[in-house]
PDB file of C-alpha atoms in Angstrom:
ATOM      1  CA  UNK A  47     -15.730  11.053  -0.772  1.00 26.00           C
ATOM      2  CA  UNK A  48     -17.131  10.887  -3.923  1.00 30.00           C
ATOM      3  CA  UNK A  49     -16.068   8.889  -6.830  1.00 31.00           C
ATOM      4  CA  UNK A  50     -16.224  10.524 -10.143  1.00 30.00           C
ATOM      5  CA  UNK A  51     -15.742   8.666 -13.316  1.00 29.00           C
ATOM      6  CA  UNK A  52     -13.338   9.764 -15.968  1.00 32.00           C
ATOM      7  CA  UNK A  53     -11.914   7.261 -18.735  1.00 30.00           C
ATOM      8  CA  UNK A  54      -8.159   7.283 -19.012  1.00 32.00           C
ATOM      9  CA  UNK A  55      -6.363   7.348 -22.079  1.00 31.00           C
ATOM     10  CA  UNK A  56      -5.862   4.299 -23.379  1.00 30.00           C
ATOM     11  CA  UNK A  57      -6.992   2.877 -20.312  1.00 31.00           C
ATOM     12  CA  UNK A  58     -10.204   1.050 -18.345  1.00 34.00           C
ATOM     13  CA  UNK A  59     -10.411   3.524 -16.050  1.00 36.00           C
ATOM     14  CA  UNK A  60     -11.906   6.090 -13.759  1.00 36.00           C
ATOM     15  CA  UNK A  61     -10.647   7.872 -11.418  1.00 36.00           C
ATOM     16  CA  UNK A  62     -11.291   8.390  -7.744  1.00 38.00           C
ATOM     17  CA  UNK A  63     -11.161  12.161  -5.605  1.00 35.00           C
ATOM     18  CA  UNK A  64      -8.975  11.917  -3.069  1.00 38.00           C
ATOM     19  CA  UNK A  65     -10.486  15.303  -1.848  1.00 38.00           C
ATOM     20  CA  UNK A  66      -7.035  16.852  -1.553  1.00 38.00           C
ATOM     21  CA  UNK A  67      -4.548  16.431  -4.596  1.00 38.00           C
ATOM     22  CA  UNK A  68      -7.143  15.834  -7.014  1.00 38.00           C
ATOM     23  CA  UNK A  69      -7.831  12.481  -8.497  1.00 38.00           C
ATOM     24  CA  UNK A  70      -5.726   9.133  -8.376  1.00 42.00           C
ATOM     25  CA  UNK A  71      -6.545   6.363 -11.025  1.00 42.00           C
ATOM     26  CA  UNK A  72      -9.310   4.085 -10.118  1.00 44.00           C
ATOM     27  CA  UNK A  73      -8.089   1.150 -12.715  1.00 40.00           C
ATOM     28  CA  UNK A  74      -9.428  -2.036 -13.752  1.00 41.00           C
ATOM     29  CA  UNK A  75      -6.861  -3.941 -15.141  1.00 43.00           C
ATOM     30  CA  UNK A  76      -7.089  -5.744 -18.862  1.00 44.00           C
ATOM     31  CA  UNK A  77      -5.120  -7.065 -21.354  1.00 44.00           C
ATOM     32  CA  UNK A  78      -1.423  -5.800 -21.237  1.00 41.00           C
ATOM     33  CA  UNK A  79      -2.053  -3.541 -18.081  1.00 43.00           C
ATOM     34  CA  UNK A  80      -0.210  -3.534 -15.282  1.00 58.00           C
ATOM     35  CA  UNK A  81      -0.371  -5.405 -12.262  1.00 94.00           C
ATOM     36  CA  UNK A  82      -1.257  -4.022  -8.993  1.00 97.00           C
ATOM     37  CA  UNK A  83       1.829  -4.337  -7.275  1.00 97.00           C
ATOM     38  CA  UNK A  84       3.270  -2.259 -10.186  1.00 96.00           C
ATOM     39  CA  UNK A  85       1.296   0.746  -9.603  1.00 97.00           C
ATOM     40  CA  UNK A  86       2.254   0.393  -5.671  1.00 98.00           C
ATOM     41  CA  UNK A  87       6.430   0.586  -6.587  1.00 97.00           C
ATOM     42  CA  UNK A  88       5.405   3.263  -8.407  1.00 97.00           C
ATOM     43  CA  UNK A  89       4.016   5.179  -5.528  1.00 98.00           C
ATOM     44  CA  UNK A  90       7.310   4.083  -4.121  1.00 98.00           C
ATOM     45  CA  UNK A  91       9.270   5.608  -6.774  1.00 98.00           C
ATOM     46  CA  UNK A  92       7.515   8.703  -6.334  1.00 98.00           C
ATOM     47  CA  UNK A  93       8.220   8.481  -2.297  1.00 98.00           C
ATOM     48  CA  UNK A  94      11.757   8.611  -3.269  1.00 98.00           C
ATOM     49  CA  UNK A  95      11.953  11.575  -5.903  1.00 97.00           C
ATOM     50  CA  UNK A  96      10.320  12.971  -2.767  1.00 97.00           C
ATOM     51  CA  UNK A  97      13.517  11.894  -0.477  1.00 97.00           C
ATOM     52  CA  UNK A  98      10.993   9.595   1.325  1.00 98.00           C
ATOM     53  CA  UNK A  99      11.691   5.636   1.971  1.00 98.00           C
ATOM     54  CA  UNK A 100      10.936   4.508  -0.776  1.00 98.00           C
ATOM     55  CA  UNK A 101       7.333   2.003  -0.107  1.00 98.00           C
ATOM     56  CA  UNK A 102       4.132   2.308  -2.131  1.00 98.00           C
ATOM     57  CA  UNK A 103       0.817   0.764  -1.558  1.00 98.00           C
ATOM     58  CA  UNK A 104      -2.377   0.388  -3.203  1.00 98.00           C
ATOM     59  CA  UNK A 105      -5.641  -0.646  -2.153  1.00 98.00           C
ATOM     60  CA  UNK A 106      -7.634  -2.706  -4.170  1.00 97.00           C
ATOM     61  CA  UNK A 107     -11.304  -3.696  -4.608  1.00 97.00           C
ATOM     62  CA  UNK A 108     -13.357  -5.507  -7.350  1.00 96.00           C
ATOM     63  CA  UNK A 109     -10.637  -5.367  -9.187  1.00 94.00           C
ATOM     64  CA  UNK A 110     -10.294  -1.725  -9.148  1.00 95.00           C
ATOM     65  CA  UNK A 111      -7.512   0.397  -7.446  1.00 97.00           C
ATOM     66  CA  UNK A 112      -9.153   2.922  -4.682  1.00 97.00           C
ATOM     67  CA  UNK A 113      -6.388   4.240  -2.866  1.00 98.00           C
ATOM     68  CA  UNK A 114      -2.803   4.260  -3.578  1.00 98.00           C
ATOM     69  CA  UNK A 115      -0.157   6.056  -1.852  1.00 98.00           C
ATOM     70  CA  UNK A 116       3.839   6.621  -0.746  1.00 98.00           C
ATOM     71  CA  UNK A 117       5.291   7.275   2.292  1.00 98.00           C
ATOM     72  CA  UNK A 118       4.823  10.613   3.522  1.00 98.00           C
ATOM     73  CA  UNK A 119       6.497  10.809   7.373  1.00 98.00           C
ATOM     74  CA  UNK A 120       9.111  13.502   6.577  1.00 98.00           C
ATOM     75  CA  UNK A 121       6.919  15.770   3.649  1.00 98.00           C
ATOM     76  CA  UNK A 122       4.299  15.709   6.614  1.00 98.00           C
ATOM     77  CA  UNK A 123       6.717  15.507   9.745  1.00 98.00           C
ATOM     78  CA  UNK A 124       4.606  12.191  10.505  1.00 98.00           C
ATOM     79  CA  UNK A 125       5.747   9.346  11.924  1.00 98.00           C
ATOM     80  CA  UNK A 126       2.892   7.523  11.277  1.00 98.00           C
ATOM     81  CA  UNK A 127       2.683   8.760   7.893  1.00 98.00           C
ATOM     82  CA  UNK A 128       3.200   5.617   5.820  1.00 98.00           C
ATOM     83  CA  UNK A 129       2.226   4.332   2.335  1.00 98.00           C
ATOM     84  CA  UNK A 130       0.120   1.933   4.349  1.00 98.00           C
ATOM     85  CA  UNK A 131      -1.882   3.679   6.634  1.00 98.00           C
ATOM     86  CA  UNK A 132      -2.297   6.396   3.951  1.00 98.00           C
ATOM     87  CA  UNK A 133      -3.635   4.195   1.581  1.00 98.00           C
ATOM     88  CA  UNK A 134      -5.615   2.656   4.669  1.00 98.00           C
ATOM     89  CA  UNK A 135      -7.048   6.134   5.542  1.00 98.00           C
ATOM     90  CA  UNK A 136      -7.928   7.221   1.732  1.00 98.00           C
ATOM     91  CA  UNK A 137      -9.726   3.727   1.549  1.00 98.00           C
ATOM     92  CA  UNK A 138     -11.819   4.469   4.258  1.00 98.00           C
ATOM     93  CA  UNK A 139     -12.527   7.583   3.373  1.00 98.00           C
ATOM     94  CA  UNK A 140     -13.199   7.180  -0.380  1.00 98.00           C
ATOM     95  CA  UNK A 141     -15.594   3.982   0.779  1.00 98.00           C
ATOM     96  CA  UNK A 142     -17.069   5.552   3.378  1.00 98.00           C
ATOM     97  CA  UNK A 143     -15.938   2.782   6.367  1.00 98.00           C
ATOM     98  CA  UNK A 144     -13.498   2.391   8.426  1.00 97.00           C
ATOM     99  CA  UNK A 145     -13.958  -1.543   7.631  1.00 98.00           C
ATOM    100  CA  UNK A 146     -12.300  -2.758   4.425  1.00 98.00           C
ATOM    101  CA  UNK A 147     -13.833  -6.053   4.009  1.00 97.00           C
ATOM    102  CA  UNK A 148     -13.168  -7.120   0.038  1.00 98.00           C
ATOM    103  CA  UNK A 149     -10.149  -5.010  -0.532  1.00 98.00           C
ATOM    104  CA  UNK A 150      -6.897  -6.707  -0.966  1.00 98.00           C
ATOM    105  CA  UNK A 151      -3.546  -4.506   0.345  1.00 98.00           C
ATOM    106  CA  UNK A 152      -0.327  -4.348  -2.385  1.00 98.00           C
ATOM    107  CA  UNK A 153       2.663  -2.838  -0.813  1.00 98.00           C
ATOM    108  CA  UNK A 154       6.389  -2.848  -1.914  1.00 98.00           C
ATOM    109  CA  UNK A 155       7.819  -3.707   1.522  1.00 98.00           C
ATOM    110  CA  UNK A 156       7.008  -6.195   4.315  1.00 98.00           C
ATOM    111  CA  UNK A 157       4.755  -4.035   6.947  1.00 98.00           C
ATOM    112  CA  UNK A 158       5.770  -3.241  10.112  1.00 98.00           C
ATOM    113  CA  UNK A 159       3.905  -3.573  13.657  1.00 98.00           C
ATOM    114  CA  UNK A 160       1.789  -0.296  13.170  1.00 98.00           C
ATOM    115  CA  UNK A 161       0.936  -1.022   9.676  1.00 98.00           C
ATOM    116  CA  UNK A 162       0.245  -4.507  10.188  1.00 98.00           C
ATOM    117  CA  UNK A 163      -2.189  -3.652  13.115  1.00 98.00           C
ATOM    118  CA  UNK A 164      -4.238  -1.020  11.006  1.00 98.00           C
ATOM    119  CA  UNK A 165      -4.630  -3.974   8.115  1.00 98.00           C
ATOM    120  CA  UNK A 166      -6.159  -6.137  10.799  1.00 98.00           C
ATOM    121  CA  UNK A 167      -8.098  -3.467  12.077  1.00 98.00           C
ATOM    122  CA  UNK A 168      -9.239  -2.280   8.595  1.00 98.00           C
ATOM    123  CA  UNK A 169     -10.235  -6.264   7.877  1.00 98.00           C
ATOM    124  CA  UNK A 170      -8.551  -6.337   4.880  1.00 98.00           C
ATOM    125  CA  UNK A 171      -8.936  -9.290   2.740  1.00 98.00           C
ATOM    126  CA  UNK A 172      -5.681 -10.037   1.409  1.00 97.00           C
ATOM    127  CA  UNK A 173      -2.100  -9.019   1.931  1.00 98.00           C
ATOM    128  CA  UNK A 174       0.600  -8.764  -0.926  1.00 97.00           C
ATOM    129  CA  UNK A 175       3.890  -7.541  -0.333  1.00 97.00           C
ATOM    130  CA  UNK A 176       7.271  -7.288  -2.254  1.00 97.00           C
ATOM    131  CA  UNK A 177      10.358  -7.121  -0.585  1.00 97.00           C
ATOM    132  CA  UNK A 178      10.995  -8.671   3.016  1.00 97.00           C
ATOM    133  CA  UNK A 179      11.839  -6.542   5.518  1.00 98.00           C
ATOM    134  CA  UNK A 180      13.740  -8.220   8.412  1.00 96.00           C
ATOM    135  CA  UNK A 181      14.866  -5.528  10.982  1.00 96.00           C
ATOM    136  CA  UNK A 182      11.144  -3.873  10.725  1.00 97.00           C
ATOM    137  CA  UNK A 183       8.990  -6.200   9.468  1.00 98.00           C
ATOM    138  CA  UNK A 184       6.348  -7.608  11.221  1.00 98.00           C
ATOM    139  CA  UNK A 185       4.378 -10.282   9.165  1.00 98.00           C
ATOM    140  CA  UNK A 186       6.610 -12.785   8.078  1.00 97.00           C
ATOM    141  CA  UNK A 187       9.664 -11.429  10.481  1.00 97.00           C
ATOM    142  CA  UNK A 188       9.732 -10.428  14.670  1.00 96.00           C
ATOM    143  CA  UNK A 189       6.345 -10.221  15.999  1.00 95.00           C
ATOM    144  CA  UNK A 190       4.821 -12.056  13.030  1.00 97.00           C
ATOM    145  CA  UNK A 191       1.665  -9.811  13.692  1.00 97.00           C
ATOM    146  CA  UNK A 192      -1.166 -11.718  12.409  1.00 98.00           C
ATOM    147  CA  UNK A 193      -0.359 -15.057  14.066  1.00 97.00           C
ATOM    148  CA  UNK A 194      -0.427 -12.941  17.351  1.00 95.00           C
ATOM    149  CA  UNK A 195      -3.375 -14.311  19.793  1.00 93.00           C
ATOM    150  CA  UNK A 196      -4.010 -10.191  20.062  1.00 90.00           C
ATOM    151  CA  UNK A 197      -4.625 -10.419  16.370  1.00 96.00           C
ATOM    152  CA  UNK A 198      -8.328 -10.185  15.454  1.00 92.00           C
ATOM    153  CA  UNK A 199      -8.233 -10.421  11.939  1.00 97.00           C
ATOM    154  CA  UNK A 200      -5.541 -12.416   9.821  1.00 98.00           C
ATOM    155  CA  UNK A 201      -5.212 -11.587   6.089  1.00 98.00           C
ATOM    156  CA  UNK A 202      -4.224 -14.205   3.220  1.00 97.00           C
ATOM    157  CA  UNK A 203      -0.607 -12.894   2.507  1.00 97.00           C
ATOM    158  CA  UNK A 204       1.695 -13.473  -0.266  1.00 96.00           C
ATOM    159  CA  UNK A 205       4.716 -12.220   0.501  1.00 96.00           C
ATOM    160  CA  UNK A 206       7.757 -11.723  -2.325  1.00 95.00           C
ATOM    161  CA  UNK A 207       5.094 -10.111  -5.713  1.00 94.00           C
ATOM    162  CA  UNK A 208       7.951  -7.642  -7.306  1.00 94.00           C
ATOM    163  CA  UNK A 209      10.140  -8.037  -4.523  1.00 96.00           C
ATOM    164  CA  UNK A 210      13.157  -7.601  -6.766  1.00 96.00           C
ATOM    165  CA  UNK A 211      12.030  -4.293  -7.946  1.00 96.00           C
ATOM    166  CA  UNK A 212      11.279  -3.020  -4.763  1.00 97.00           C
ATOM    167  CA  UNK A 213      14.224  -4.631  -2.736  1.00 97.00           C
ATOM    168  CA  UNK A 214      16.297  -2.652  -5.664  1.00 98.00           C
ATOM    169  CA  UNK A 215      14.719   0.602  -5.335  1.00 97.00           C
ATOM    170  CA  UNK A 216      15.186   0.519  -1.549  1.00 97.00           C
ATOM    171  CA  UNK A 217      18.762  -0.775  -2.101  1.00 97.00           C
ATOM    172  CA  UNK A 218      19.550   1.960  -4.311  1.00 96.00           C
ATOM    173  CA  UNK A 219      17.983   4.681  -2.024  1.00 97.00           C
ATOM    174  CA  UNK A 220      19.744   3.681   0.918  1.00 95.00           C
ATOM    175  CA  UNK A 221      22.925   3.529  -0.720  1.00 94.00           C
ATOM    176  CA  UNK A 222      22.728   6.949  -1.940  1.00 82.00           C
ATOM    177  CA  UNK A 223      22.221   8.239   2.077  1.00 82.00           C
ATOM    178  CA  UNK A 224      25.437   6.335   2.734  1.00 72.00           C
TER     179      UNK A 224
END
């Protein structure tokens, strides 16, 4: 893919073709901005409005988001189909490489086995999640993935960035399927 440059409003951005839906913001973040992990619960807002579990993820690299994305397993009948291996997959694509050395991962929720195996396999830099998941999760909880000897890569992680927010959102979503 091709990136194509196109200031924001009020923004320091440019945005990034995701060769399907158009364009998804490629920001740098400044002075008031927000973070990161922001932009990925909004992804996960968005997966809910769509009825989808609500988890968001952005990839990130020089500073600059260049792939962000919600879950999509029902919209796409996918089981595979989540906000981490979608972001994953539009990374690689945008880049050009299926390795992501440099970019850093920000997703709402802790990632389970098959996400946590595509981040290794990806080589990304640095995992950042929100809200710990302990029936699925698989970095911090069960298999504890990445301290696996089948592991070959290991991200930094820092777990619990906005895990309020996104622990609330999937509260909230869950609760209304009850």
């Amino acid at each position: 893919m091709q990136l194509v440059c196109d200031a924001g409003e009020g923004l320091n951005s440019s945005y990034v073709s995701t060769g399907q839906a158009g364009y998804i913001p490629c920001i740098t973040l400044g002075v008031g901005m927000p973070g990161f992990m922001d932009i990925a619960i909004e992804e996960a807002r968005s997966a809910a409005a769509r009825g989808e579990v609500p988890v968001g993820a952005v990839i990130v690299r020089d500073g600059a988001v260049v792939a962000a994305a919600g879950n999509r397993t029902l919209e796409l009948k996918d089981p595979t189909a989540h906000a981490e291996m979608l972001a994953i997959r539009a990374a690689a694509a945008t880049l050009g490489t299926e390795r992501l050395i440099g970019c850093d991962l920000y997703v709402s929720l802790e990632p389970c086995a098959m996400c946590a195996g595509a981040i290794s396999f990806a080589r990304l830099r640095r995992l950042y999640y929100g809200a710990a998941d302990e029936k699925g999760g698989a970095v911090e909880h069960n298999i504890r993935f990445f301290a696996s000897s089948g592991c070959h890569h290991a991200p930094d992680v820092y777990s619990g960035i906005g895990e309020s927010e996104a622990g609330r959102l999937l509260k909230e979503f869950f609760a209304g399927r009850r």
